[in-house]
XYZ file of C-alpha atoms in Angstrom:
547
model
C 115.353 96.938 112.033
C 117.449 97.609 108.646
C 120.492 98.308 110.999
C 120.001 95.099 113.104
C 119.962 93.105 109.711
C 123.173 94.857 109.057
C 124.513 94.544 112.015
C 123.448 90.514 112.185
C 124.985 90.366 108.420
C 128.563 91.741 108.996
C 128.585 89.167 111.720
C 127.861 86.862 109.755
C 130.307 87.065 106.769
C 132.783 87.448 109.943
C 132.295 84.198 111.407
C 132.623 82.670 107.648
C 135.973 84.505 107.574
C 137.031 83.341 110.877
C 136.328 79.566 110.490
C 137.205 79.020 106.562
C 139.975 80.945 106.271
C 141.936 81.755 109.760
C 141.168 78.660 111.469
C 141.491 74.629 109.867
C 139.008 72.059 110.107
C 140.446 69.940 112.610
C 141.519 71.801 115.362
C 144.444 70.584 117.701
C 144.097 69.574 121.347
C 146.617 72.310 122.338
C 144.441 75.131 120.398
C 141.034 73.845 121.717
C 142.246 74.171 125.390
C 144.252 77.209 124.869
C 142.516 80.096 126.836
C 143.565 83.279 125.319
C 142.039 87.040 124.538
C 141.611 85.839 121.098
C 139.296 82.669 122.405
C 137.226 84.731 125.030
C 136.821 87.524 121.526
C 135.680 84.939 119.216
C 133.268 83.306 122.173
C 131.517 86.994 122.003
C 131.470 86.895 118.363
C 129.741 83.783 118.751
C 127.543 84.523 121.201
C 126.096 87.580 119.329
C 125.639 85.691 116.204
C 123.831 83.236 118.248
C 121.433 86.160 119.986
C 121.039 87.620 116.774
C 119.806 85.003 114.551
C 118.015 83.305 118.041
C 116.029 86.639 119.188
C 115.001 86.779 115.462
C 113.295 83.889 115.303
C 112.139 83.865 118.418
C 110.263 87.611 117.508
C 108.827 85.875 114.301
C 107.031 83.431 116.399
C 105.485 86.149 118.603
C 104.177 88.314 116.135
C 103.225 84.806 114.440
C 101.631 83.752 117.701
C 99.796 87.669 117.973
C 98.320 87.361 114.847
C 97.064 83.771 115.335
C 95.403 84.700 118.737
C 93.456 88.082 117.305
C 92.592 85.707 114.392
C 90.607 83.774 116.993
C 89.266 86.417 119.317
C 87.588 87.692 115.982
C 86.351 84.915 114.531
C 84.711 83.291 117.954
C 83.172 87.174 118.184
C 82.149 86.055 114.471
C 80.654 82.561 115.248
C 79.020 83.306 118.064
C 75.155 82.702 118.985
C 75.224 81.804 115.001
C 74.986 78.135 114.921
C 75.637 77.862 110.805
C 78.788 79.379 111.480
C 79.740 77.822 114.586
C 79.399 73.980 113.081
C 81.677 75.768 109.924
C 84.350 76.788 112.543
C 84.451 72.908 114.281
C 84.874 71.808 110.560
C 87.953 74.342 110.092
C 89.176 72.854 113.200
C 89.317 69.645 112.727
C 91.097 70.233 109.204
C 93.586 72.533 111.260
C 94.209 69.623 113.541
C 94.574 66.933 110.376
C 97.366 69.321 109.130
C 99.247 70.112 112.425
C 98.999 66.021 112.236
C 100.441 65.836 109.180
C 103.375 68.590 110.173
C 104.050 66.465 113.154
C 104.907 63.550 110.911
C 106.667 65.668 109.011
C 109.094 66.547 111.718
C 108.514 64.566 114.705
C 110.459 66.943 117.074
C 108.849 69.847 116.006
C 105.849 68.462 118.183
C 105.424 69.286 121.888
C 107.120 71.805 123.967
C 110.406 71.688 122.168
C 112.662 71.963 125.525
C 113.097 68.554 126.257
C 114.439 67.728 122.311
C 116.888 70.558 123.411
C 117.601 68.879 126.211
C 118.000 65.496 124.237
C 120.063 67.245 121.686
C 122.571 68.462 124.060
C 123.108 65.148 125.800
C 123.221 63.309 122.721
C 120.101 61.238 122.198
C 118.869 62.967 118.936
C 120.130 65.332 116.442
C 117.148 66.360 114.386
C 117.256 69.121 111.076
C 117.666 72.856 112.137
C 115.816 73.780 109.265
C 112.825 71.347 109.648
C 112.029 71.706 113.308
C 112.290 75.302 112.748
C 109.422 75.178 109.770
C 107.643 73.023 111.227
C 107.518 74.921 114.952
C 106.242 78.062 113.421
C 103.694 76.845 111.319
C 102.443 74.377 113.899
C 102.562 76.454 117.048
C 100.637 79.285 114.843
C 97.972 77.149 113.755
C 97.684 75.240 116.877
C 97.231 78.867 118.760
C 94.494 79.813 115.896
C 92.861 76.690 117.481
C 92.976 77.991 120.589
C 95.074 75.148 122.033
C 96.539 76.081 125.728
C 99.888 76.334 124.888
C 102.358 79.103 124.952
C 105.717 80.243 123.378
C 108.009 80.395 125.739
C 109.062 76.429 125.508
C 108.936 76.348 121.532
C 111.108 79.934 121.910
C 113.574 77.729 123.752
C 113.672 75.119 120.222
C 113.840 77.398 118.011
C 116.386 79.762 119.547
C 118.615 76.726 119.741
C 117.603 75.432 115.803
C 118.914 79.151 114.851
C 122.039 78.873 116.833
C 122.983 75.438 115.052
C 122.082 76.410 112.041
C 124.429 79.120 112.319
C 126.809 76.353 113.242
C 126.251 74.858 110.409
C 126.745 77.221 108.053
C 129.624 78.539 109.651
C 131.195 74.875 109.474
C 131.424 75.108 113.244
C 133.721 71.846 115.192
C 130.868 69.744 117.871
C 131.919 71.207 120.648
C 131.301 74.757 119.706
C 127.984 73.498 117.662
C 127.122 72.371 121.247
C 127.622 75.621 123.244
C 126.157 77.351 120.754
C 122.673 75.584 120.743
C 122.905 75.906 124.702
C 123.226 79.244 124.155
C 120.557 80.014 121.442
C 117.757 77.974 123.973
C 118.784 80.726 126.325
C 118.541 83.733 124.105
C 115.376 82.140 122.773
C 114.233 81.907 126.605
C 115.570 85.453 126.970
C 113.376 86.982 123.858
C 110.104 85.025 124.900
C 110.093 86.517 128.490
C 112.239 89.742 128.005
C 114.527 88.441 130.769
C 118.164 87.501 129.608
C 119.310 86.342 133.068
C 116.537 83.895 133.048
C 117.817 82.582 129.695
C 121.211 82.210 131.132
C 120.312 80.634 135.082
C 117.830 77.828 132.241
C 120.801 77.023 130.328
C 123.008 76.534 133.644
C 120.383 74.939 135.463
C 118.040 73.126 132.927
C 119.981 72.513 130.058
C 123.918 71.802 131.622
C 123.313 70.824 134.611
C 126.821 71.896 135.124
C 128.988 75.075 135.240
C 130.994 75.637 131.873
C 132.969 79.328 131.808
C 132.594 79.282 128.017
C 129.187 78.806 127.877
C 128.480 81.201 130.434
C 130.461 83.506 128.667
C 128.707 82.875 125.378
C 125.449 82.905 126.789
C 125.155 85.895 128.416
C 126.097 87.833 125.270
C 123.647 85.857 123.306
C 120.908 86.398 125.888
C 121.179 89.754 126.438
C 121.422 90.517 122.463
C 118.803 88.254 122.214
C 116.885 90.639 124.884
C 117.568 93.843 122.944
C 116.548 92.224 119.778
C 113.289 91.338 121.688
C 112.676 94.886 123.189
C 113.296 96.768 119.382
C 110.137 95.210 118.406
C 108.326 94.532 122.235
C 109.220 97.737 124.030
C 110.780 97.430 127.649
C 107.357 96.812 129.462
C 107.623 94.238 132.103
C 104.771 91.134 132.536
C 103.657 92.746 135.976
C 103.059 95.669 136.649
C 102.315 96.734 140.202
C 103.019 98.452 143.025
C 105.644 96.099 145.740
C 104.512 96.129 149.123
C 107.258 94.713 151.726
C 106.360 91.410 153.372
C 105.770 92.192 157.300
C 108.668 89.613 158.382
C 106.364 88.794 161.215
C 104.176 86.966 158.659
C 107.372 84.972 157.164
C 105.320 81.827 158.680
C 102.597 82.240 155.981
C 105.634 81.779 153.092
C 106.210 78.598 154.391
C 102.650 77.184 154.535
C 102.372 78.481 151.092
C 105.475 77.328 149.701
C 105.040 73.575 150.842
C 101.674 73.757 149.219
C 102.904 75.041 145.997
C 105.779 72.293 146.327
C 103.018 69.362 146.435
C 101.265 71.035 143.750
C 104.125 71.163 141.498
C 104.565 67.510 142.279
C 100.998 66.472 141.591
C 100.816 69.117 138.342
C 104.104 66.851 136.968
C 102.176 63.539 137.861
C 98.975 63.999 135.737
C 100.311 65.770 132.969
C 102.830 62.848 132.336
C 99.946 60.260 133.271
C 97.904 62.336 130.293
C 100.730 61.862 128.045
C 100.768 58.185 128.976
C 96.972 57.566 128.959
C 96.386 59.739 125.158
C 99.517 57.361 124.055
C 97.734 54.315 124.670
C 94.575 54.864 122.544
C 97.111 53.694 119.519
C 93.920 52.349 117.934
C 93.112 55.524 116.910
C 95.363 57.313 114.472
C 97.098 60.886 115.387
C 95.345 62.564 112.269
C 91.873 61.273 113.755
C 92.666 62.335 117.507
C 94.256 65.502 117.055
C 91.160 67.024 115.125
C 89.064 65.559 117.803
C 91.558 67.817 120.559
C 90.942 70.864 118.214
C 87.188 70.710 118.204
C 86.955 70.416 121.868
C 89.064 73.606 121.747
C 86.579 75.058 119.906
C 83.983 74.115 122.179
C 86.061 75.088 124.857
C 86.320 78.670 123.101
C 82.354 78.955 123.132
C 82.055 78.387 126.946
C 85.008 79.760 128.517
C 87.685 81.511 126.234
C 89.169 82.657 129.086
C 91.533 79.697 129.470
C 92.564 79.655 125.585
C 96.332 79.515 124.244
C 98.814 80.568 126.494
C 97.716 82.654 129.035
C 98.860 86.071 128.669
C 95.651 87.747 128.650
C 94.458 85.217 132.099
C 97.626 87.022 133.677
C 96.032 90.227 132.703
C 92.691 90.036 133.248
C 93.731 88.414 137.161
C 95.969 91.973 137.428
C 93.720 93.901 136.349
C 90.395 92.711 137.748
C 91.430 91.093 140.884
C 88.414 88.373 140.873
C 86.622 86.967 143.584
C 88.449 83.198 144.807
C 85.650 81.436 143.392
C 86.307 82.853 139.579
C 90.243 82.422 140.461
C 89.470 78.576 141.181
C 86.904 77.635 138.077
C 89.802 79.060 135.611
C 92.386 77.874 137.388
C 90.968 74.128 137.278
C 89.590 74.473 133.686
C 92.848 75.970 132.599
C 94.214 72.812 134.069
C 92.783 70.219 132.716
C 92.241 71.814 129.408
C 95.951 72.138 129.404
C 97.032 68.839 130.077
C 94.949 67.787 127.103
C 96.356 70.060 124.797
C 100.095 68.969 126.263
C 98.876 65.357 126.137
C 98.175 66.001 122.212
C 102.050 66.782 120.591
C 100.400 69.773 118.958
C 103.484 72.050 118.434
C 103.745 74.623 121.743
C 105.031 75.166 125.160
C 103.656 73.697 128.562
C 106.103 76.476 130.165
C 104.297 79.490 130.213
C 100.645 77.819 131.258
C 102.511 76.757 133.660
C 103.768 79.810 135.351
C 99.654 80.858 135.000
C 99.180 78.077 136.565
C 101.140 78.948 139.563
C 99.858 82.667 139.647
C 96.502 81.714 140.399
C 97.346 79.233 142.424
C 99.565 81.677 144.357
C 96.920 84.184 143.789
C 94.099 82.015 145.272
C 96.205 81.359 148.688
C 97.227 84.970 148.847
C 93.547 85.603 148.712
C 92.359 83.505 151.301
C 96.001 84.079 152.850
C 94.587 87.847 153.492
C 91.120 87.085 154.821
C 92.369 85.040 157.921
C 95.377 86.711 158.968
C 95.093 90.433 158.587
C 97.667 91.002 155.870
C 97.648 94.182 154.066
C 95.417 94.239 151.317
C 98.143 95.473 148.870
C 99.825 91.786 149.116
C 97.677 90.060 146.951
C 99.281 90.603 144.053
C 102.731 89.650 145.554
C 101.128 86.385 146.197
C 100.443 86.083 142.454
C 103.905 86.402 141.571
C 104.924 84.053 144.852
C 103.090 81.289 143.118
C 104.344 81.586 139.581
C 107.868 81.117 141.603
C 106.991 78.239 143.357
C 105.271 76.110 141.244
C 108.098 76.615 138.994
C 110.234 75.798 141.422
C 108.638 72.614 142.037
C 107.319 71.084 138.391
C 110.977 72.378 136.677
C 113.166 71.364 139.832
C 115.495 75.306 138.687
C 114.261 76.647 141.825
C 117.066 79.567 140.804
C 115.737 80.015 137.352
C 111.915 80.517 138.900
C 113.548 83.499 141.290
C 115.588 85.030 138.966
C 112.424 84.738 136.423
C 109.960 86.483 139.194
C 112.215 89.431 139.648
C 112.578 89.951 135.639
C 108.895 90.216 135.525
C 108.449 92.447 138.167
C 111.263 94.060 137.455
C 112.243 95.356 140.915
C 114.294 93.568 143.907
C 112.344 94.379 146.990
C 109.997 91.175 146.544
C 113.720 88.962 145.921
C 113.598 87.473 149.669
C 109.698 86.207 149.748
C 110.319 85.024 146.490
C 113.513 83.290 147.141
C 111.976 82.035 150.230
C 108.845 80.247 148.228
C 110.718 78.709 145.530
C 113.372 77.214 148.096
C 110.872 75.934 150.087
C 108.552 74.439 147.320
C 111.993 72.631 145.628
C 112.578 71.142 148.819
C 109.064 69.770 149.378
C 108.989 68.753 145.558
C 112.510 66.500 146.374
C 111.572 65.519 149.852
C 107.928 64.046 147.178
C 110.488 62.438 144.989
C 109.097 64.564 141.962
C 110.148 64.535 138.546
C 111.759 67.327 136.860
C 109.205 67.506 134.226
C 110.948 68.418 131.211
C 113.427 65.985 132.278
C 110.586 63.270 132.433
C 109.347 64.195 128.904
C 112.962 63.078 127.720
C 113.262 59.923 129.576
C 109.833 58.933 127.881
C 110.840 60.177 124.520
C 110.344 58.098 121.370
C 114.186 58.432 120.031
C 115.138 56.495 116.887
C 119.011 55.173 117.543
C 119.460 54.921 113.356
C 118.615 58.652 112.821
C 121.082 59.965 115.305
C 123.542 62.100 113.535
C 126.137 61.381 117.131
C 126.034 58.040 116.008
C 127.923 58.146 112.840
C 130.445 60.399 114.370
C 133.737 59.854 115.083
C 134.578 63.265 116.450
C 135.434 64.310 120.088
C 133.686 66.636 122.089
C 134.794 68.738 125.197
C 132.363 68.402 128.519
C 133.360 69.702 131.760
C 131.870 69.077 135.299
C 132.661 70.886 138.686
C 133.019 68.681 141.692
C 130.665 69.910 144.109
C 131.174 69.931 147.334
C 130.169 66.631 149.536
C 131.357 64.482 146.570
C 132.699 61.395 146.740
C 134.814 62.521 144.416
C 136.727 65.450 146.692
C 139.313 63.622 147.785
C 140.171 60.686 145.804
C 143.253 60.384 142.833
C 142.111 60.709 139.265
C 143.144 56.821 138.758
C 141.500 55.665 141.252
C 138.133 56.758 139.494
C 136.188 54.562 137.001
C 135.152 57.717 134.338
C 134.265 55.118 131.463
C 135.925 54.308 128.690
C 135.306 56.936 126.045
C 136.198 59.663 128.634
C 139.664 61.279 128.192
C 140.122 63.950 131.292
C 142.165 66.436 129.386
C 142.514 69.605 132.433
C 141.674 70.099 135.954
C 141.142 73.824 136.629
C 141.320 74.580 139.914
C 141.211 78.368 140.378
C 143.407 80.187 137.809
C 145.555 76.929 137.345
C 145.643 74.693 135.172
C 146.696 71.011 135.844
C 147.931 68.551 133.510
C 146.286 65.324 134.842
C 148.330 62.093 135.970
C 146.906 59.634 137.636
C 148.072 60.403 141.119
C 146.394 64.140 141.105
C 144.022 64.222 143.558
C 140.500 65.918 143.077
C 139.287 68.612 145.123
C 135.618 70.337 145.333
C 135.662 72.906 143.084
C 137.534 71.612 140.327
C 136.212 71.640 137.213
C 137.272 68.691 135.073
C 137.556 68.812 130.921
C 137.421 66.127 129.305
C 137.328 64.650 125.545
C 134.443 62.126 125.236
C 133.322 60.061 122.114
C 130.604 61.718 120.329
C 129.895 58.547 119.162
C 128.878 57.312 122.969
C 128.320 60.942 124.038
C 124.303 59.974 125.486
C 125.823 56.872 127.488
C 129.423 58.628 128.331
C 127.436 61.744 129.669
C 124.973 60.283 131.791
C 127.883 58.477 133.940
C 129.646 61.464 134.392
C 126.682 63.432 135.604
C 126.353 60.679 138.422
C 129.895 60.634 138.875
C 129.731 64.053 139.749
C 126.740 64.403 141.871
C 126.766 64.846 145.847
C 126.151 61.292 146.362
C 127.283 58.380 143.343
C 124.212 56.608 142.114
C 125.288 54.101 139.260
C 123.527 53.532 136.385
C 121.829 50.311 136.290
């Protein structure tokens, strides 16, 4: 540990050297695009800072998060069948749910998952205080888990990895654009230290976060996941989340993958429905004040806690205890619905904490549940069942996050082997094309769009600085095809490059586009939100214009 704090400090004073005395303020256009040895060294410089100081923080809130949930196995052991001391504990609660109230208003987007302010950060629509959001994640996701709350810490991981990495970009005196990559990056390596998977945290940036293919901030991200990762295992160990031994799927029972993948897809699609229509329902009691009905949500945890304790915070130890015990359908199904809806009234809340890894229990008893029944009518080998655990954790990922690539590479990280990569592939393909053939939200998308963003607060609005965005044209645009001036990209987007391949094109207005290129351009921080949302329809498959 003393050598990783080293390590992470030496790194530090070398970034400070790098930007205040090697490199000015205000960087040319001709140095930002140049792509040199020296740019692709100081993108790994940057990229271990950010796993450094991300896995860091992301550790704190697990061991955080450890102690918080023994706290509350021993005092319900404490409380129970003692009914003095039970009606004590409801009266703790509902002061623990007055202050996580009160640290809510303290920072606002410190509350909920955290991935969608990420999201919202990156595209522009809110720039909150590194330094808050981080306080006021750990101290609220630790007392909300002492509460018992169903959340997890994968999705707060994701905030606070990406807090870390821009507050290293703001000490370091870091220009937008990088301050952008690098909080890309940290929500990655955060991703990466919460799951010990670093290519998960890489396909989630890609995939949840970009949207897009960027070669620096692949580049940057996959050192910062995988340092992230090792930071992660120093204190973790290398154990994976499943342990068990892989059985090959008989291809002549492929048919059963698809039965079970369209039903995971409409589940993921009916999980994203009524957890937003919770949201929506819990928003519209405004009559009663957030300091009255969060300690109301943290006694009915309590109570919750009493009867079935099974189902409280995250989930790890339901993951377990399904491994390990292998219960009968009719135990699967009770915790699988109360671990539902108790969920999407803890999520419905704002108490500080993920909805991503209760999700992904969620799917594993879902998936466990049809392997079950899966293996009573078909004559399946017994030793599939728990592949059909880790089918349905896929899937309904697949399907509620709409990164059907992120959910594979996710499942084979937690195994940790590659012989269960087709079934699993097969699953989440299947349940992302039955969630878009449903027309279902992207749920962390969803929470943005229905996000409570205050315009005068936005740091991007005060800004006059340009930042660098690139997009691929994919193939089946209407883009492919067509000369850059005969293309409406808005009016505070400057295309600056087209790489195609290992060239690099200096654009006029009669180049014309072909899939594959990736286009840079310089857009207006000022109108980065607006600016960035036309270019992402510009460069879908199929135009849609925003109305």
């Amino acid at each position: 540990m003393f050598l990783t704090y080293h390590f992470s400090i030496e790194l530090f004073k070398l970034s400070l050297y790098n930007n205040f005395m090697k490199q000015p303020k205000k960087l040319s256009t001709v140095r930002k695009l140049k792509s040199n040895r020296s740019e692709a060294f100081f993108l790994v410089v940057r990229g271990v800072e950010v796993g450094i100081f991300a896995g860091l923080v992301s550790v704190l809130y697990r061991y955080l998060l450890s102690f918080a949930e023994n706290g509350l196995l021993s005092v319900l052991a404490l409380v129970k069948n003692d009914t003095p001391k039970t009606v004590l504990w409801f009266f703790v609660l509902a002061l623990l749910g007055l202050f996580v109230a009160f640290v809510n208003k303290f920072e606002p987007y410190a509350s909920g998952s955290g991935i969608p302010q990420i999201n919202g950060e990156i595209k522009g629509r809110l720039s909150p205080v590194w330094w808050r959001v981080i306080l006021a994640k750990l101290v609220g996701g630790t007392t909300s888990v002492f509460a018992g709350l169903s959340l997890g810490r994968e999705g707060p991981s994701v905030q606070l990895g990406g807090m870390a990495a821009k507050g290293v970009a703001k000490v370091t005196k870091a220009d937008k654009t990088t301050e952008q990559r690098m909080i890309s990056c940290g929500a990655g390596a955060g991703m990466a230290a919460a799951f010990n998977a670093p290519l998960t945290g890489i396909m989630f940036v890609m995939e949840e976060i970009q949207h897009s293919f960027d070669r620096n901030i692949l580049c940057m991200g996959i050192v910062s996941t995988v340092v992230a990762d090792y930071v992660s295992k120093l204190f973790f160990g290398l154990d994976t989340v499943f342990n068990y031994t892989t059985v090959n799927f008989p291809l002549q029972y492929y048919w059963v993958l698809l039965i079970i993948g369209i039903i995971l897809g409409i589940s993921g699609v009916g999980y994203t429905k009524i957890m937003l229509k919770t949201q929506e329902l819990y928003k519209r009691i405004n009559k009663i004040p957030q300091y009255i009905k969060l300690p109301v949500v943290f006694v009915i945890s309590g109570a919750v806690g009493l009867a079935l304790p099974q189902v409280l915070c995250g989930g790890h130890s339901m993951v377990e205890y399904l491994m390990k015990e292998h219960p009968t359908m009719a135990v699967m199904f009770g915790l699988l619905v109360a671990k539902f809806f108790f969920g999407a009234l803890c999520f419905a809340s704002g108490a500080p904490g993920g909805t991503l890894y209760p999700l992904c229990v969620l799917g594993t008893y879902l998936g466990a549940f049809l392997g079950s029944f899966a293996l009573k009518i078909t004559g399946l080998p017994e030793g599939l069942w728990e592949e059909f655990a880790v089918l349905g954790m896929a899937g309904f990922f697949a399907s509620a996050v709409k990164s059907p690539i992120t959910g594979i590479v996710l499942a084979f990280e937690l195994t940790g082997n590659m012989k269960n990569l087709l079934p699993i592939a097969t699953v989440a393909l299947i349940s992302y094309t039955v969630s878009n053939l449903l027309g279902g939200e992207a749920i962390y998308e969803a929470l943005l769009s229905r996000m409570d963003v205050s315009q005068n607060d936005i740091e991007y609005q005060r800004s006059s600085e340009k930042i660098i965005k690139s997009f691929v044209i994919p193939t089946g645009s209407d883009l492919d095809g067509k000369k850059i001036k005969e293309v409406d990209w808005g009016r505070h987007a400057l295309i600056i490059t087209v790489e195609r391949g290992d060239e690099s094109i200096t654009p006029n207005g009669d180049v014309v586009l072909q899939s594959g290129d990736e286009i840079v351009f310089f857009v207006s921080q000022r109108r980065l939100a607006r600016t960035e949302e036309h270019l992402e329809n510009l460069f879908a498959e199929q135009y849609k214009p925003i109305n």
